[in-house]
Amino acid sequence: MPKLKIAVFVSGSGSNLQALIDAVNAGIIKGQIEIVISDRPDAYALQRAEEQGIPALCIDKKARRDEASFGLQLMSCLASVKPDLIILAGFLSILPSKFVEEYQGKIINIHPSLIPAFCGKGYYGEKVHRGVIEYGVKISGATVHFVDENTDTGPIILQQAVEVTADDTPETLAKKILPIEHKLIVKAAELFCDKRLQLDGRKVKIRGVIK
Ligand code: GRF
């Protein structure tokens, strides 16, 4: 089976990108990361890509005229790649709906909570974990989902929970959840590339046993 072409969108340190790179290099993900696109010029994730010889570029959020032009820039960057899968790995910009439509069913996102809790507008990065601590919930976790035209509302692929303890802070909770993000984003990419994900309306069916 030919390797699928993967594009990864990033905004920050790129630890999720690194987990994907390591899993591709280990042959776990039967795909090839063809391009990394950041919306922030100072994202360390760009350096991680360059260290691996992966083409990396920035479409600076600050230099963006409007959503439409952002979408057109993204489309033109991907025109030569024609990715089979786009992975939002700690990516903080909202994708224009026309772009999402074009790649419907081929974009997955990692979110550091158990969707539908603590997600949507304003819930990203540490704000997610602050909301969890302030609310007083007893479990949180991470979710990988398909991206649809809204924020964090697409069909859920994988989730894993962690216990929120009384002494947890947003920082300690973020540290607990980050390794789970890495595990889930790799597993979801592996399943996608192995064509084991079947979208049935809002439901995502996984063929075979998940090891
Ligand atoms: C992760 O918690 C991710 O969910 C959030 O930013 C954190 C760092 O992601 N958006 P990464 O190290 O840039 O992958």
Coordinates of C-alpha atoms and ligand atoms in Angstrom, one line a residue:
M1 CA 0.0 0.0 0.0
P2 CA 1.5 3.4 -1.0
K3 CA 2.4 5.7 1.9
L4 CA -0.1 8.4 2.5
K5 CA 1.0 12.1 2.2
I6 CA 0.6 14.0 5.5
A7 CA 0.7 17.7 6.2
V8 CA 1.1 18.9 9.8
F9 CA -0.1 22.3 11.0
V10 CA 1.6 23.7 14.2
S11 CA 1.7 26.8 16.4
G12 CA 4.0 25.9 19.3
S13 CA 6.8 23.7 20.6
G14 CA 5.9 20.9 18.3
S15 CA 6.0 18.0 20.8
N16 CA 2.9 16.5 19.1
L17 CA 4.7 16.9 15.7
Q18 CA 7.8 15.2 17.2
A19 CA 5.7 12.2 18.3
L20 CA 4.4 11.9 14.7
I21 CA 7.9 12.2 13.2
D22 CA 9.2 9.5 15.6
A23 CA 6.2 7.2 14.7
V24 CA 6.7 7.7 10.9
N25 CA 10.5 7.0 11.3
A26 CA 9.6 3.8 13.3
G27 CA 7.2 2.7 10.6
I28 CA 4.2 2.8 12.9
I29 CA 2.5 5.5 10.8
K30 CA 2.4 4.3 7.1
G31 CA 2.7 7.8 5.8
Q32 CA 5.2 10.5 5.0
I33 CA 5.1 14.0 6.5
E34 CA 5.5 16.1 3.3
I35 CA 5.2 19.6 4.8
V36 CA 4.8 21.4 8.2
I37 CA 3.0 24.7 8.2
S38 CA 3.0 27.1 11.2
D39 CA 1.0 30.2 11.9
R40 CA 3.7 31.5 14.1
P41 CA 7.2 32.3 12.9
D42 CA 8.8 31.5 16.3
A43 CA 7.2 28.1 16.7
Y44 CA 10.0 25.6 17.7
A45 CA 8.0 23.0 15.7
L46 CA 9.5 24.6 12.6
Q47 CA 13.0 23.8 13.8
R48 CA 12.0 20.2 14.6
A49 CA 10.8 19.8 11.0
E50 CA 13.9 21.3 9.6
E51 CA 16.1 19.0 11.7
Q52 CA 14.3 16.1 9.9
G53 CA 14.6 17.6 6.5
I54 CA 10.9 18.2 6.2
P55 CA 9.8 21.3 4.2
A56 CA 8.5 23.8 6.7
L57 CA 7.0 27.2 6.3
C58 CA 5.1 29.9 8.2
I59 CA 1.9 31.7 7.2
D60 CA 2.1 34.3 9.9
K61 CA -1.2 34.9 11.7
K62 CA -0.2 38.5 12.4
A63 CA 0.5 39.2 8.7
R64 CA -2.9 37.8 7.8
R65 CA -5.3 40.2 5.9
D66 CA -8.4 38.1 6.4
E67 CA -9.7 34.5 6.8
A68 CA -10.3 34.1 3.0
S69 CA -6.7 35.0 2.2
F70 CA -5.5 32.7 4.9
G71 CA -7.5 29.9 3.4
L72 CA -6.1 30.7 -0.1
Q73 CA -2.5 30.8 1.2
L74 CA -3.0 27.4 2.8
M75 CA -4.6 25.9 -0.3
S76 CA -1.7 27.2 -2.5
C77 CA 0.9 25.8 -0.1
L78 CA -0.8 22.4 -0.3
A79 CA -1.4 22.5 -4.0
S80 CA 1.8 20.7 -4.9
V81 CA 1.6 18.3 -1.9
K82 CA -2.1 17.2 -2.3
P83 CA -2.1 15.7 1.3
D84 CA -4.2 12.6 2.0
L85 CA -4.2 13.7 5.7
I86 CA -3.8 17.0 7.5
I87 CA -3.0 16.8 11.2
L88 CA -3.6 19.9 13.5
A89 CA -0.9 19.3 16.1
G90 CA -1.2 22.1 18.7
F91 CA -2.4 24.4 15.9
L92 CA -4.2 27.4 17.3
S93 CA -5.8 29.1 14.2
I94 CA -9.3 28.4 13.1
L95 CA -9.4 27.0 9.6
P96 CA -11.6 28.9 7.1
S97 CA -14.8 26.8 6.3
K98 CA -14.0 26.7 2.6
F99 CA -10.7 25.0 3.4
V100 CA -12.3 22.5 5.8
E101 CA -14.9 21.7 3.1
E102 CA -12.1 21.1 0.5
Y103 CA -10.4 18.6 2.9
Q104 CA -13.6 17.2 4.6
G105 CA -12.8 13.9 6.3
K106 CA -9.1 14.3 5.9
I107 CA -8.3 16.7 8.8
I108 CA -7.8 15.5 12.4
N109 CA -7.1 17.6 15.5
I110 CA -5.8 16.9 19.0
H111 CA -7.5 18.7 21.8
P112 CA -6.3 18.5 25.5
S113 CA -9.7 17.8 27.1
L114 CA -12.5 15.2 26.9
I115 CA -14.7 16.8 24.2
P116 CA -17.5 18.1 24.4
A117 CA -16.2 19.4 27.7
F118 CA -13.8 22.5 27.9
C119 CA -13.6 23.0 24.2
G120 CA -14.7 25.5 21.5
K121 CA -14.0 29.2 21.3
G122 CA -11.5 30.4 23.8
Y123 CA -10.5 26.9 25.0
Y124 CA -6.9 26.3 23.9
G125 CA -3.6 25.4 25.5
E126 CA -3.5 26.2 29.2
K127 CA -7.0 27.9 29.2
V128 CA -8.4 24.4 28.8
H129 CA -6.7 23.1 31.9
R130 CA -7.5 26.3 33.9
G131 CA -11.2 25.8 33.1
V132 CA -11.0 22.1 34.3
I133 CA -9.3 23.0 37.6
E134 CA -11.7 25.9 38.2
Y135 CA -14.8 23.9 37.5
G136 CA -13.6 21.1 39.8
V137 CA -14.2 18.1 37.5
K138 CA -12.6 14.8 38.6
I139 CA -11.4 13.6 35.2
S140 CA -10.0 15.3 32.1
G141 CA -8.0 13.9 29.2
A142 CA -7.4 14.3 25.5
T143 CA -9.4 13.8 22.3
V144 CA -8.5 13.3 18.7
H145 CA -11.4 14.2 16.3
F146 CA -12.1 14.9 12.7
V147 CA -12.3 18.6 12.0
D148 CA -15.6 20.0 10.7
E149 CA -16.7 23.6 10.0
N150 CA -17.0 24.5 13.7
T151 CA -14.5 24.5 16.6
D152 CA -13.7 21.1 18.3
T153 CA -17.1 19.7 17.2
G154 CA -16.2 17.0 14.6
P155 CA -16.7 13.3 15.0
I156 CA -14.5 11.8 17.8
I157 CA -11.8 9.3 16.8
L158 CA -10.1 8.5 20.2
Q159 CA -10.2 9.7 23.8
Q160 CA -8.3 8.9 27.0
A161 CA -9.0 10.1 30.5
V162 CA -6.8 11.1 33.4
E163 CA -7.7 11.7 37.0
V164 CA -7.7 15.3 38.2
T165 CA -6.3 15.3 41.7
A166 CA -6.9 17.9 44.4
D167 CA -3.4 19.2 44.2
D168 CA -3.4 19.6 40.4
T169 CA -2.7 23.0 38.9
P170 CA -3.3 23.9 35.2
E171 CA 0.5 23.3 34.7
T172 CA 0.6 19.8 36.4
L173 CA -2.6 18.8 34.5
A174 CA -1.1 19.9 31.2
K175 CA 2.0 17.8 31.9
K176 CA -0.2 14.8 32.7
I177 CA -2.2 15.1 29.5
L178 CA 0.6 15.9 27.0
P179 CA 1.9 12.4 26.8
I180 CA -1.6 11.1 26.2
E181 CA -2.0 13.6 23.3
H182 CA 1.1 12.2 21.8
K183 CA -0.2 8.6 22.1
L184 CA -3.6 9.5 20.7
I185 CA -2.4 11.6 17.8
V186 CA 0.0 8.9 16.7
K187 CA -2.6 6.1 17.0
A188 CA -5.2 8.2 15.1
A189 CA -2.7 8.9 12.3
E190 CA -1.7 5.2 12.2
L191 CA -5.4 4.1 12.0
F192 CA -6.1 6.7 9.3
C193 CA -3.1 5.6 7.2
D194 CA -4.1 1.9 7.6
K195 CA -7.6 2.9 6.4
R196 CA -9.2 1.5 9.6
L197 CA -11.3 4.6 10.4
Q198 CA -14.9 4.5 9.0
L199 CA -17.0 7.7 9.4
D200 CA -20.7 6.9 9.9
G201 CA -22.5 10.2 10.5
R202 CA -21.1 11.5 13.8
K203 CA -19.8 8.1 14.7
V204 CA -16.2 6.9 13.9
K205 CA -16.0 3.1 13.6
I206 CA -12.5 1.5 14.0
R207 CA -11.9 -1.7 12.1
G208 CA -10.0 -4.4 13.9
V209 CA -8.7 -4.4 17.5
I210 CA -6.8 -1.4 18.7
K211 CA -3.5 -2.6 20.3
Ligands
GRF1 C1 -0.6 20.9 23.6 O1 -1.2 20.7 24.9 C2 -1.6 21.2 22.6 O2 -2.8 20.5 22.8 C3 -1.8 22.6 22.8 O3 -0.5 23.1 22.9 C4 0.3 22.2 23.6 C5 1.6 22.0 23.0 O4 1.5 21.3 21.8 N1 -2.5 23.2 21.6 P1 2.9 21.1 21.0 O5 4.0 20.7 21.9 O6 3.1 22.3 20.2 O7 2.5 19.9 20.1

